[in-house]
Coordinates of C-alpha atoms in Angstrom, one line a residue:
M921 CA 87.6 66.6 -10.7
Y922 CA 84.4 64.7 -9.8
L923 CA 84.3 61.0 -9.2
C924 CA 82.2 59.5 -12.0
F925 CA 81.1 56.0 -13.1
T926 CA 79.2 55.4 -16.4
L927 CA 76.6 52.7 -16.5
I928 CA 75.4 51.4 -19.9
F929 CA 72.3 49.3 -19.9
K930 CA 71.3 46.9 -22.6
R931 CA 67.7 47.5 -23.5
N932 CA 65.3 44.8 -24.8
D933 CA 64.9 46.7 -28.1
G934 CA 68.6 46.4 -28.8
Y935 CA 69.6 49.9 -27.9
Q936 CA 72.0 50.9 -25.2
E937 CA 71.1 53.5 -22.5
P938 CA 74.0 55.3 -20.7
F939 CA 73.7 57.0 -17.3
Q940 CA 76.3 58.4 -14.9
L941 CA 76.8 58.1 -11.2
I942 CA 78.5 61.3 -10.3
Y943 CA 79.7 62.5 -6.9
E944 CA 78.9 66.2 -6.6
P945 CA 80.2 65.6 -3.8
C946 CA 77.3 63.3 -2.9
P947 CA 76.4 60.5 -5.3
C948 CA 73.7 61.3 -7.9
W949 CA 72.4 59.6 -11.0
K950 CA 72.4 61.6 -14.2
K951 CA 71.7 61.3 -17.9
G952 CA 73.7 63.9 -19.7
D953 CA 73.2 67.1 -17.8
K954 CA 69.8 66.0 -16.3
R955 CA 69.9 64.9 -12.7
I956 CA 67.6 61.9 -12.2
I957 CA 68.0 61.3 -8.4
N958 CA 70.3 62.9 -5.9
F959 CA 71.4 61.3 -2.6
N960 CA 72.3 64.2 -0.4
K961 CA 72.4 62.2 2.9
S962 CA 75.9 60.9 2.6
P963 CA 79.0 61.4 0.5
H964 CA 79.3 57.6 0.4
Y965 CA 77.3 55.3 -2.0
Q966 CA 74.6 53.7 0.0
K967 CA 73.1 50.3 -0.6
G968 CA 69.6 50.6 -2.1
S969 CA 70.5 53.6 -4.2
F970 CA 70.3 51.6 -7.4
K971 CA 66.8 50.4 -6.6
E972 CA 65.7 54.0 -6.1
F973 CA 67.4 55.0 -9.4
I974 CA 65.6 52.2 -11.3
K975 CA 62.2 53.4 -9.8
H976 CA 62.9 56.8 -11.5
I977 CA 63.6 55.3 -14.9
K978 CA 61.0 52.5 -14.9
S979 CA 59.7 53.4 -18.3
I980 CA 62.9 51.9 -19.9
D981 CA 62.6 48.2 -20.7
F982 CA 66.0 46.9 -19.6
D983 CA 67.5 43.5 -20.4
E984 CA 69.0 43.3 -16.9
Q985 CA 72.6 43.5 -18.3
C986 CA 74.9 46.4 -17.9
V987 CA 78.4 47.6 -18.3
L988 CA 80.0 49.7 -15.5
I989 CA 82.8 51.8 -16.7
A990 CA 85.3 53.3 -14.3
D991 CA 88.7 54.9 -14.6
K992 CA 91.2 52.4 -13.3
N993 CA 92.5 55.0 -10.9
W994 CA 89.0 56.1 -9.8
N995 CA 89.9 55.8 -6.1
N996 CA 92.6 58.5 -6.5
N997 CA 89.8 61.1 -6.5
S998 CA 90.5 61.9 -2.9
G999 CA 87.6 63.2 -0.8
Y1000 CA 85.0 61.1 -2.7
D1001 CA 83.8 58.0 -1.0
D1002 CA 86.3 55.3 -0.1
N1003 CA 88.1 52.3 -1.6
N1004 CA 85.0 50.0 -1.2
A1005 CA 82.7 52.2 -3.3
L1006 CA 83.1 50.3 -6.5
N1007 CA 82.3 47.0 -4.8
R1008 CA 79.2 48.5 -3.1
I1009 CA 77.9 49.8 -6.4
I1010 CA 78.4 46.4 -8.1
E1011 CA 76.8 44.5 -5.2
D1012 CA 73.8 47.0 -5.2
I1013 CA 73.3 46.5 -8.9
E1014 CA 73.5 42.7 -8.7
T1015 CA 71.1 42.7 -5.8
E1016 CA 68.5 44.0 -8.2
G1017 CA 69.1 41.1 -10.6
F1018 CA 71.3 42.8 -13.1
K1019 CA 74.4 41.1 -14.5
V1020 CA 77.3 43.6 -14.3
V1021 CA 80.5 43.7 -16.5
V1022 CA 83.1 46.1 -15.1
V1023 CA 85.5 47.8 -17.5
Q1024 CA 88.3 49.8 -16.0
F1025 CA 90.7 51.7 -18.3

């Protein structure tokens, strides 16, 4: 099973835009089956990855608010990143000025 986080952005036009951060086994950003950007350098989420992701989807007018959805047992997917991955992802998104609400279920 892949480690996967879903990120839902609020757009300025009222719609929501979902994307996934999936470890295959290195982190890559996807929309549905379409790969947007792949980070093959490391199996760990690297600071600055969100900024690169935003550059690739700059045509979307975001409200700088998002929801990050994660399985509450996400860190049980052994072999994918480490226990600090979720915190690194949140910090990276907030560094770019986005407000993040985390939902774990």
